[in-house]
């Protein structure tokens, strides 16, 4: 098998586990987790970056070579998200940005309309836009048409660790759009991440499940292995599921032999 | 909220575990730090529990803008980015225009500014938001109107309803976070905390884009010499935090330096998400060359540790001290 590379945002990524940097007990634990899993992409909330601090600047704890994907957490509309993205780029984090526009603090579900507007605005300004969205096919298509680098549908609400509750909607998006689909939010355990990869997602983004584990470093490694396993399964051609039992050695094999 | 009942008190271990788990899920292993900055202690109210009570013969002071800046610099050196500005209720001595002038100075040093002052109308809050304030803290003190009337014998604060509606006005005016609470010890805490929970839940449901937080201050000794008529034990306080966390899983819960170092540390795992640090509760308290020369405080603090000391305590306990989690962009 050729080397499996994810081409995204004009970069080539080997590790399909992306990590969020919130909720860790310390930045050094976070860094160890990123390193343990060989993470190449980490997202950082722009509003939390304490750029002037000598000791508490999250950007100082990024492993070498790791792409920083600033996110617009806290934005309530497209304009605010766009302003945050510009602040991040001016701060030197590059042109990747993850759009998060959320007006609902209860479920933390994104506002797809404002997310689309922000994507349209920022793509025109040369950003590589990674929009966090509720899994909706028509919005996914519009984001693709607007020039988004991928779509990031949620598995379940942020931090809920409920797993891939939106699986069927995500599968539809995977089948129908050509840009990568990265499941973001709600993945509670490595098997959830594995499931996303098995159904053809290009990558997953995980934060809470790793950050609040008893041993975040080991948990990051576990997610890494699960993502790799799911990806390999997908590439190997996963046979479709069936409700009924099917014999491992089918009785009609001999008929095929004759054709 | 049945966890508030006396029946629940004997066995808090299981709900405590649940509260810890919920806090981890929603807030991770982090504690947000802030510090209060007292701008003025002029006050027209006569709150019987408060050191700034207009009847108390304490020296009155309002910081000049130059003093605000000096104090801001001292606080900023500690690395803190979130600040809570406080004033007494005197529209003559600390009018909205004065608060706005202070905001102009402070926003050069801090990324998030909250205000705890007398209640304003919606336009007043909107003016503060435009100036750069993003958080409103306003405590009802007690939800029992009779008790409220007794402990606020004179002054504009007697208007229970105007104060009660203030968090909502702040939310409508565009505050990002609104923090409410009662002063524990004024009334039966079970009733007051039940209503605090209901009030917070109402605000959360009505304003889903705003962070609604809760504080749980207990009455501390002050110059007014007021003794709390209702006892709130350490165990009660733990029960309060657990019940609030289970009822309001995503709400921030603040514990101030009113509590002792050991109490604050022990309460961390139950649901606390914000702590004050390096606090002074007197006007210009950080400017005095010698502590004994500073003005009388609003109340005595129990945890006088510096920001650096609080940070290292949190790190030792496996929490990340968060100095900045918001910036107006």
Coordinates of C-alpha atoms in Angstrom, one line a residue:
Chain A
X1 CA 0.0 0.0 0.0
X2 CA 1.3 3.5 -0.9
X3 CA 1.9 5.9 1.9
X4 CA -1.5 7.2 3.0
X5 CA -1.3 11.0 2.9
X6 CA -4.1 13.5 3.7
X7 CA -3.8 16.5 1.4
X8 CA -5.5 19.3 3.1
X9 CA -5.1 23.1 3.3
X10 CA -2.1 22.8 0.9
X11 CA -0.3 20.6 3.4
X12 CA 0.4 16.9 3.5
X13 CA -0.7 15.2 6.8
X14 CA 0.2 11.7 7.8
X15 CA -1.5 11.6 11.2
X16 CA -5.2 11.8 11.0
X17 CA -5.8 12.4 14.7
X18 CA -6.2 16.2 15.3
X19 CA -6.3 17.4 18.9
X20 CA -7.9 20.2 20.7
X21 CA -5.8 21.9 23.4
X22 CA -8.4 22.9 26.1
X23 CA -9.1 21.3 29.4
X24 CA -5.7 19.7 30.1
X25 CA -4.3 19.8 33.6
X26 CA -1.2 21.7 32.2
X27 CA 0.3 22.8 29.0
X28 CA 3.2 20.4 29.6
X29 CA 0.8 17.4 29.9
X30 CA -0.9 18.6 26.7
X31 CA 2.5 18.7 24.9
X32 CA 3.4 15.2 26.1
X33 CA 0.0 13.9 24.8
X34 CA 0.5 15.6 21.4
X35 CA 4.0 14.1 21.2
X36 CA 3.0 10.7 22.3
X37 CA 0.4 10.5 19.5
X38 CA 2.7 12.1 16.9
X39 CA 0.0 14.7 16.4
X40 CA 0.5 17.0 13.4
X41 CA -2.5 19.3 13.8
X42 CA -3.7 20.9 17.0
X43 CA -6.4 23.5 17.4
X44 CA -6.1 26.5 19.8
X45 CA -8.8 28.9 20.9
X46 CA -7.5 32.4 19.8
X47 CA -9.3 34.1 22.7
X48 CA -7.4 31.9 25.2
X49 CA -3.9 32.6 23.8
X50 CA -2.0 34.7 26.3
X51 CA 0.6 35.9 23.7
X52 CA 2.3 38.3 26.2
X53 CA 2.9 35.6 28.8
X54 CA 6.3 34.1 29.3
X55 CA 4.9 31.0 31.1
X56 CA 1.3 30.6 30.0
X57 CA 1.3 30.9 26.3
X58 CA -0.1 27.7 24.8
X59 CA 1.8 28.3 21.5
X60 CA 5.1 27.8 23.3
X61 CA 4.0 24.2 24.1
X62 CA 3.4 23.1 20.5
X63 CA 5.6 20.2 19.4
X64 CA 8.0 21.0 16.6
X65 CA 6.4 20.7 13.2
X66 CA 2.8 20.6 14.6
X67 CA 0.4 22.8 12.6
X68 CA -1.5 25.2 14.8
X69 CA -5.1 25.6 13.7
X70 CA -6.5 28.6 15.5
X71 CA -10.2 28.4 16.2
X72 CA -12.8 31.0 16.6
X73 CA -14.3 29.6 19.8
X74 CA -16.6 32.2 21.5
X75 CA -17.7 33.8 18.2
X76 CA -21.5 34.3 18.0
X77 CA -21.7 35.3 14.3
X78 CA -19.8 35.4 11.1
X79 CA -18.2 38.8 11.5
X80 CA -16.9 38.0 14.9
X81 CA -15.4 34.7 13.6
X82 CA -13.8 36.6 10.8
X83 CA -12.3 39.2 13.1
X84 CA -10.9 36.4 15.3
X85 CA -9.4 34.7 12.3
X86 CA -7.7 37.9 11.2
X87 CA -6.3 38.5 14.7
X88 CA -4.9 34.9 14.7
X89 CA -3.2 35.3 11.3
X90 CA -1.8 38.7 12.3
X91 CA -0.4 36.9 15.3
X92 CA 1.6 34.6 13.1
X93 CA -0.2 31.3 13.3
X94 CA -0.5 30.9 9.5
X95 CA -3.6 30.8 7.4
X96 CA -5.4 27.8 8.7
X97 CA -8.5 28.6 10.7
X98 CA -11.2 26.4 12.3
X99 CA -14.5 28.2 12.2
X100 CA -16.7 27.8 15.3
X101 CA -19.8 29.9 15.5
X102 CA -22.0 29.0 18.4
X103 CA -24.9 30.9 19.9
X104 CA -26.1 28.1 22.1
X105 CA -24.1 27.6 25.3
X106 CA -26.4 24.7 26.3
X107 CA -25.7 22.2 23.6
X108 CA -22.8 24.0 21.9
X109 CA -24.3 23.2 18.6
X110 CA -23.0 25.4 15.8
X111 CA -24.9 27.9 13.7
X112 CA -24.5 26.6 10.2
X113 CA -25.7 29.7 8.4
X114 CA -23.2 32.0 10.1
X115 CA -20.5 29.4 9.7
X116 CA -21.2 29.4 5.9
X117 CA -21.0 33.2 5.8
X118 CA -17.7 33.2 7.8
X119 CA -16.3 30.5 5.4
X120 CA -17.3 32.6 2.3
X121 CA -15.7 35.7 3.8
X122 CA -12.4 34.0 4.9
X123 CA -11.8 31.9 1.9
X124 CA -11.8 35.1 -0.2
X125 CA -9.2 36.5 2.2
X126 CA -6.9 33.5 1.5
X127 CA -7.6 31.5 4.7
X128 CA -7.7 27.7 4.7
X129 CA -11.1 27.3 6.3
X130 CA -12.0 24.3 8.4
X131 CA -15.7 24.8 9.4
X132 CA -17.2 23.0 12.4
X133 CA -20.8 22.3 11.5
X134 CA -24.0 20.3 12.2
X135 CA -24.0 17.4 9.8
X136 CA -26.3 18.7 7.0
X137 CA -25.7 17.7 3.4
X138 CA -26.8 21.0 1.8
X139 CA -24.6 23.1 4.0
X140 CA -21.7 20.7 3.4
X141 CA -22.2 21.2 -0.3
X142 CA -22.4 24.9 0.0
X143 CA -19.2 25.0 2.2
X144 CA -17.5 22.9 -0.5
X145 CA -18.6 25.3 -3.1
X146 CA -17.4 28.2 -1.0
X147 CA -13.9 26.8 -1.0
X148 CA -13.7 25.2 2.5
X149 CA -10.7 23.0 3.0
X150 CA -12.9 20.3 4.6
X151 CA -16.1 20.0 6.6
X152 CA -16.1 19.2 10.2
X153 CA -19.4 17.7 11.2
X154 CA -20.0 17.0 14.9
X155 CA -20.4 13.4 16.2
X156 CA -22.4 14.7 19.2
X157 CA -22.3 17.9 21.2
X158 CA -18.8 19.2 22.2
X159 CA -17.5 17.6 25.4
X160 CA -20.4 15.3 25.7
X161 CA -18.3 12.1 24.9
X162 CA -21.5 10.5 23.5
X163 CA -19.8 9.2 20.4
X164 CA -21.0 9.2 16.7
X165 CA -24.7 9.9 17.3
X166 CA -24.9 11.5 13.8
X167 CA -23.3 8.6 12.0
X168 CA -25.9 8.2 9.2
X169 CA -25.8 11.9 8.4
X170 CA -22.0 11.9 8.3
X171 CA -22.0 8.8 6.1
X172 CA -24.2 10.7 3.6
X173 CA -21.8 13.7 3.6
X174 CA -18.8 11.4 3.2
X175 CA -20.4 9.9 0.1
X176 CA -21.5 13.1 -1.4
X177 CA -18.8 15.7 -1.0
X178 CA -15.3 15.6 -2.4
X179 CA -13.5 17.6 0.3
X180 CA -12.3 15.7 3.4
X181 CA -14.8 15.1 6.2
X182 CA -13.3 15.4 9.7
X183 CA -15.5 14.5 12.6
X184 CA -15.1 17.0 15.4
X185 CA -16.7 16.9 18.8
X186 CA -18.4 14.3 21.0
X187 CA -15.9 11.4 20.5
X188 CA -15.7 9.8 23.9
X189 CA -13.5 6.8 23.4
X190 CA -11.0 5.4 20.9
X191 CA -13.6 3.1 19.4
X192 CA -15.7 6.2 18.4
X193 CA -12.7 7.6 16.5
X194 CA -12.1 4.2 14.9
X195 CA -15.8 4.1 13.8
X196 CA -15.4 7.5 12.1
X197 CA -12.4 6.3 10.2
X198 CA -14.0 3.1 9.2
X199 CA -16.9 4.9 7.5
X200 CA -14.4 6.9 5.4
X201 CA -13.9 10.1 7.3
X202 CA -10.5 11.7 6.5
X203 CA -9.6 12.5 10.1
X204 CA -11.0 13.2 13.6
X205 CA -10.6 15.9 16.1
X206 CA -10.5 15.0 19.8
X207 CA -10.1 17.0 22.9
X208 CA -12.1 16.3 26.1
X209 CA -11.8 12.5 26.0
X210 CA -8.0 12.9 26.0
X211 CA -7.6 16.0 28.2
X212 CA -9.6 14.7 31.1
X213 CA -8.5 11.0 31.0
X214 CA -6.6 9.9 34.1
X215 CA -3.6 9.5 31.9
X216 CA -4.0 11.9 28.9
X217 CA -0.7 10.8 27.4
X218 CA -1.7 7.1 27.2
X219 CA -5.1 8.1 26.0
X220 CA -3.7 10.1 23.2
X221 CA -1.7 7.1 22.1
X222 CA -4.9 4.9 22.3
X223 CA -6.8 7.3 20.1
X224 CA -3.8 7.4 17.7
X225 CA -3.9 3.6 17.4
X226 CA -7.7 3.6 16.9
X227 CA -7.6 6.2 14.2
X228 CA -4.8 4.2 12.4
X229 CA -6.8 0.9 12.8
X230 CA -10.0 2.5 11.5
X231 CA -8.2 4.1 8.5
X232 CA -6.6 0.8 7.6
X233 CA -9.9 -1.0 7.8
X234 CA -11.5 1.6 5.5
X235 CA -8.7 1.3 3.0
X236 CA -8.9 -2.5 3.1
X237 CA -12.5 -2.4 1.9
X238 CA -14.8 -2.9 4.8
X239 CA -17.5 -5.5 3.9
X240 CA -21.0 -4.2 4.4
X241 CA -22.8 -5.1 7.6
X242 CA -25.7 -7.5 7.6
X243 CA -28.4 -8.3 10.2
X244 CA -28.2 -12.0 9.4
X245 CA -25.4 -14.4 10.0
X246 CA -23.4 -15.2 6.9
X247 CA -21.2 -18.3 6.7
X248 CA -17.5 -17.5 6.4
X249 CA -17.2 -20.1 3.7
X250 CA -20.2 -19.5 1.4
X251 CA -21.9 -22.6 -0.1
X252 CA -22.0 -21.2 -3.6
X253 CA -18.3 -20.3 -3.9
X254 CA -17.9 -23.2 -6.4
X255 CA -20.3 -21.6 -8.8
X256 CA -18.1 -18.5 -9.0
X257 CA -15.1 -20.6 -9.8
X258 CA -16.6 -21.6 -13.1
X259 CA -17.2 -18.0 -14.4
Chain B
X1 CA -32.3 20.0 43.6
X2 CA -33.5 17.4 46.0
X3 CA -29.8 17.2 46.9
X4 CA -30.3 20.4 48.9
X5 CA -32.5 18.6 51.4
X6 CA -31.3 17.6 54.9
X7 CA -32.1 14.0 53.9
X8 CA -29.3 14.1 51.3
X9 CA -26.7 15.5 53.7
X10 CA -25.6 12.2 55.4
X11 CA -24.3 10.6 52.3
X12 CA -22.7 13.1 49.8
X13 CA -20.0 10.8 48.5
X14 CA -21.9 9.5 45.5
X15 CA -23.3 12.8 44.4
X16 CA -19.9 14.4 45.0
X17 CA -18.3 11.9 42.6
X18 CA -21.0 12.8 40.0
X19 CA -20.4 16.5 40.6
X20 CA -16.6 16.0 40.1
X21 CA -17.2 14.0 36.9
X22 CA -19.5 16.7 35.4
X23 CA -17.1 19.5 36.3
X24 CA -14.3 17.6 34.5
X25 CA -16.4 17.0 31.5
X26 CA -17.5 20.6 31.1
X27 CA -14.5 22.4 32.4
X28 CA -11.6 19.9 32.2
X29 CA -8.8 20.1 34.7
X30 CA -8.7 23.9 34.7
X31 CA -9.5 26.7 37.2
X32 CA -10.0 30.3 36.0
X33 CA -8.4 33.0 38.1
X34 CA -9.5 36.6 38.5
X35 CA -9.0 39.3 41.1
X36 CA -11.2 42.1 42.5
X37 CA -10.3 45.7 42.0
X38 CA -12.2 48.1 44.4
X39 CA -12.7 51.5 42.7
X40 CA -14.8 53.3 45.3
X41 CA -16.4 52.7 48.7
X42 CA -18.8 55.6 48.7
X43 CA -22.2 54.1 49.3
X44 CA -25.8 55.2 50.0
X45 CA -27.0 51.9 51.2
X46 CA -27.1 50.5 54.7
X47 CA -26.6 46.8 54.1
X48 CA -26.2 45.5 57.7
X49 CA -23.6 42.9 56.7
X50 CA -21.3 45.3 54.8
X51 CA -18.2 47.2 55.8
X52 CA -19.0 49.9 53.3
X53 CA -22.5 50.5 54.9
X54 CA -23.2 54.2 54.8
X55 CA -23.7 54.3 58.5
X56 CA -20.2 53.1 59.2
X57 CA -17.6 55.8 59.9
X58 CA -15.0 54.3 57.6
X59 CA -12.8 56.5 55.5
X60 CA -14.3 56.9 52.0
X61 CA -12.2 56.9 48.9
X62 CA -12.6 56.8 45.2
X63 CA -9.5 55.9 43.1
X64 CA -8.3 58.6 40.7
X65 CA -7.7 57.3 37.2
X66 CA -4.0 57.6 37.8
X67 CA -4.4 55.3 40.9
X68 CA -6.5 52.9 38.9
X69 CA -3.7 52.6 36.4
X70 CA -1.1 52.1 39.1
X71 CA -3.2 49.3 40.7
X72 CA -3.8 47.8 37.2
X73 CA 0.0 47.7 36.6
X74 CA 0.5 45.9 39.9
X75 CA -2.2 43.3 39.1
X76 CA -1.0 42.9 35.5
X77 CA 2.5 42.0 36.8
X78 CA 0.9 38.8 38.4
X79 CA -0.2 37.7 34.9
X80 CA -3.9 37.9 35.6
X81 CA -6.0 39.0 32.6
X82 CA -9.5 38.8 34.1
X83 CA -10.6 41.5 36.6
X84 CA -13.7 42.3 38.6
X85 CA -14.3 46.0 39.2
X86 CA -16.3 46.9 42.2
X87 CA -17.9 50.1 43.5
X88 CA -20.3 51.0 46.3
X89 CA -23.8 52.4 45.3
X90 CA -23.3 56.1 44.9
X91 CA -24.4 57.4 41.6
X92 CA -23.1 60.8 42.7
X93 CA -19.5 59.7 43.7
X94 CA -19.0 56.8 41.2
X95 CA -21.4 57.5 38.3
X96 CA -21.5 55.5 35.2
X97 CA -19.2 58.0 33.5
X98 CA -16.6 57.4 36.2
X99 CA -16.9 53.6 35.7
X100 CA -16.5 54.0 32.0
X101 CA -13.4 56.1 32.5
X102 CA -11.9 53.3 34.6
X103 CA -12.8 50.8 31.9
X104 CA -10.9 52.8 29.4
X105 CA -7.8 52.6 31.6
X106 CA -8.2 48.9 32.6
X107 CA -8.8 47.5 29.2
X108 CA -5.3 48.4 28.3
X109 CA -4.1 45.9 30.9
X110 CA -6.7 43.1 31.0
X111 CA -8.5 41.0 28.4
X112 CA -11.7 40.6 30.3
X113 CA -13.5 43.1 32.5
X114 CA -16.4 42.4 34.8
X115 CA -18.4 44.8 36.9
X116 CA -19.9 44.4 40.3
X117 CA -21.6 47.7 41.2
X118 CA -25.1 49.1 41.7
X119 CA -27.8 47.8 39.3
X120 CA -28.1 49.8 36.1
X121 CA -30.8 50.0 33.5
X122 CA -30.4 48.1 30.2
X123 CA -28.9 51.2 28.4
X124 CA -26.4 51.6 31.2
X125 CA -25.2 48.1 30.8
X126 CA -25.1 48.5 27.1
X127 CA -22.9 51.5 27.5
X128 CA -20.5 49.5 29.6
X129 CA -20.5 46.7 27.0
X130 CA -19.6 49.1 24.3
X131 CA -16.8 50.5 26.4
X132 CA -15.4 46.9 26.8
X133 CA -17.0 45.3 29.8
X134 CA -18.0 41.7 29.1
X135 CA -19.1 40.4 32.5
X136 CA -21.7 41.4 35.1
X137 CA -21.8 40.2 38.7
X138 CA -24.8 41.1 40.8
X139 CA -25.9 39.3 43.8
X140 CA -29.5 39.3 45.1
X141 CA -28.1 38.6 48.6
X142 CA -31.3 36.8 49.5
X143 CA -34.4 35.8 47.6
X144 CA -36.6 36.2 50.6
X145 CA -38.2 39.7 50.3
X146 CA -38.9 40.1 54.0
X147 CA -35.3 39.3 55.0
X148 CA -34.1 41.4 52.1
X149 CA -36.1 44.4 53.5
X150 CA -34.6 43.8 57.0
X151 CA -31.0 43.7 55.9
X152 CA -31.3 46.6 53.6
X153 CA -32.9 49.2 55.9
X154 CA -32.3 52.2 53.7
X155 CA -30.9 53.3 50.4
X156 CA -31.7 52.5 46.7
X157 CA -30.8 48.9 47.3
X158 CA -34.2 48.5 49.1
X159 CA -35.7 48.0 45.6
X160 CA -35.8 44.2 45.5
X161 CA -37.4 43.9 42.1
X162 CA -35.0 46.4 40.3
X163 CA -32.1 44.4 41.6
X164 CA -33.7 41.0 40.8
X165 CA -34.2 42.0 37.2
X166 CA -30.6 43.4 36.8
X167 CA -29.0 40.1 35.5
X168 CA -31.6 40.0 32.8
X169 CA -31.0 43.6 31.8
X170 CA -27.3 42.9 31.6
X171 CA -28.0 39.8 29.5
X172 CA -30.2 41.8 27.1
X173 CA -27.5 44.5 26.9
X174 CA -25.0 42.0 25.5
X175 CA -22.9 41.0 28.5
X176 CA -21.0 37.7 27.7
X177 CA -21.2 36.4 31.2
X178 CA -23.6 37.1 34.1
X179 CA -22.8 35.9 37.6
X180 CA -25.4 35.7 40.3
X181 CA -25.6 34.6 43.9
X182 CA -26.8 35.1 47.5
X183 CA -24.9 36.1 50.6
X184 CA -25.0 32.8 52.5
X185 CA -26.0 33.3 56.1
X186 CA -28.7 35.9 55.7
X187 CA -31.5 33.4 55.3
X188 CA -32.1 29.6 55.3
X189 CA -29.5 28.6 52.7
X190 CA -31.7 25.8 51.4
X191 CA -34.4 28.2 50.2
X192 CA -31.9 30.7 48.9
X193 CA -29.8 28.2 47.0
X194 CA -32.9 26.6 45.5
X195 CA -34.0 29.9 44.2
X196 CA -30.4 30.8 43.0
X197 CA -30.5 27.6 41.0
X198 CA -33.9 28.4 39.5
X199 CA -32.8 32.0 38.7
X200 CA -29.7 30.8 37.0
X201 CA -31.6 28.1 35.1
X202 CA -34.1 30.6 33.9
X203 CA -31.4 32.9 32.7
X204 CA -29.6 30.1 30.9
X205 CA -32.8 29.0 29.1
X206 CA -33.8 32.5 28.2
X207 CA -30.3 33.6 27.1
X208 CA -28.6 30.5 25.7
X209 CA -25.6 32.4 24.3
X210 CA -24.6 33.8 27.7
X211 CA -22.5 32.1 30.3
X212 CA -24.5 32.2 33.6
X213 CA -22.3 31.6 36.7
X214 CA -23.0 31.3 40.4
X215 CA -21.0 32.5 43.4
X216 CA -21.4 31.2 46.9
X217 CA -20.1 33.8 49.3
X218 CA -20.5 33.2 53.1
X219 CA -20.7 36.2 55.4
X220 CA -17.3 37.2 56.8
X221 CA -16.4 39.4 59.7
X222 CA -16.5 43.1 58.8
X223 CA -16.4 46.5 60.6
X224 CA -20.2 46.5 60.8
X225 CA -20.0 43.7 63.3
X226 CA -22.9 41.8 61.7
X227 CA -23.2 38.1 62.7
X228 CA -24.9 35.8 60.3
X229 CA -28.3 34.9 61.6
X230 CA -28.2 31.5 59.8
X231 CA -25.3 29.1 60.1
X232 CA -23.8 27.7 56.9
X233 CA -21.3 25.0 57.9
X234 CA -18.4 23.8 55.8
X235 CA -20.5 20.7 55.1
X236 CA -23.4 22.8 54.0
X237 CA -21.2 24.7 51.6
X238 CA -20.0 21.4 50.1
X239 CA -23.6 20.3 49.7
X240 CA -24.4 23.6 48.0
X241 CA -21.7 23.2 45.5
X242 CA -22.6 19.6 44.7
X243 CA -26.3 20.4 44.3
X244 CA -25.6 23.4 42.1
X245 CA -23.2 21.4 39.9
X246 CA -25.7 18.6 39.4
X247 CA -28.5 21.1 38.6
X248 CA -26.4 23.4 36.5
X249 CA -23.7 21.2 35.0
X250 CA -22.2 23.9 32.6
X251 CA -22.3 26.9 35.0
X252 CA -19.2 28.3 36.4
X253 CA -19.1 28.3 40.2
X254 CA -16.9 30.9 41.9
X255 CA -15.2 30.7 45.3
X256 CA -13.6 33.8 46.6
X257 CA -10.9 34.5 49.2
X258 CA -13.7 34.7 51.8
X259 CA -12.9 31.0 52.3
X260 CA -9.8 29.7 53.9
X261 CA -7.0 28.1 51.8
X262 CA -7.8 24.6 53.0
X263 CA -11.5 25.0 52.4
X264 CA -10.9 26.4 48.9
X265 CA -8.5 23.5 48.1
X266 CA -10.9 20.9 49.3
X267 CA -13.9 22.4 47.5
X268 CA -12.0 22.4 44.1
X269 CA -12.9 18.9 43.2
X270 CA -16.6 19.3 43.9
X271 CA -17.4 21.8 41.2
X272 CA -15.5 25.0 41.6
X273 CA -14.4 26.5 38.3
X274 CA -13.3 30.1 39.2
X275 CA -11.3 31.5 42.1
X276 CA -10.1 34.9 43.0
X277 CA -6.4 35.3 43.8
X278 CA -4.1 38.0 45.2
X279 CA -7.2 39.8 46.5
X280 CA -7.6 43.0 48.3
X281 CA -11.1 44.1 49.5
X282 CA -10.2 47.7 50.2
X283 CA -10.1 50.7 47.9
X284 CA -6.5 51.2 46.8
X285 CA -5.5 48.2 48.9
X286 CA -2.6 47.3 46.6
X287 CA -1.3 50.9 46.5
X288 CA -0.7 51.4 50.3
X289 CA 3.0 51.4 51.1
X290 CA 2.3 49.6 54.3
X291 CA -0.7 47.3 54.8
X292 CA -1.7 48.9 58.1
X293 CA -2.1 52.2 56.3
X294 CA -4.6 50.9 53.8
X295 CA -8.3 51.7 54.2
X296 CA -10.7 49.3 56.0
X297 CA -11.8 46.4 53.8
X298 CA -15.4 45.6 52.8
X299 CA -14.8 42.3 54.6
X300 CA -11.9 40.3 55.9
X301 CA -10.3 37.8 53.5
X302 CA -9.3 34.4 54.6
X303 CA -7.0 33.4 51.8
X304 CA -4.3 36.1 51.3
X305 CA -2.1 34.0 49.0
X306 CA -0.5 35.7 46.0
X307 CA -1.4 34.8 42.4
X308 CA 1.8 32.9 42.1
X309 CA 1.1 30.9 45.3
X310 CA -2.4 30.0 44.1
X311 CA -1.1 29.1 40.7
X312 CA 1.5 26.7 42.2
X313 CA -1.1 25.2 44.5
X314 CA -3.4 24.5 41.5
X315 CA -0.6 23.0 39.5
X316 CA 0.3 20.7 42.4
X317 CA -3.3 19.6 42.6
X318 CA -3.4 18.8 38.9
X319 CA -5.3 21.8 37.7
X320 CA -4.2 24.3 35.0
X321 CA -4.6 27.8 36.3
X322 CA -6.3 29.8 33.5
X323 CA -5.3 33.4 33.5
X324 CA -7.0 34.2 30.2
X325 CA -9.9 32.6 28.5
X326 CA -11.6 35.6 26.9
X327 CA -10.7 38.7 24.9
X328 CA -12.9 41.1 23.1
X329 CA -12.1 40.7 19.4

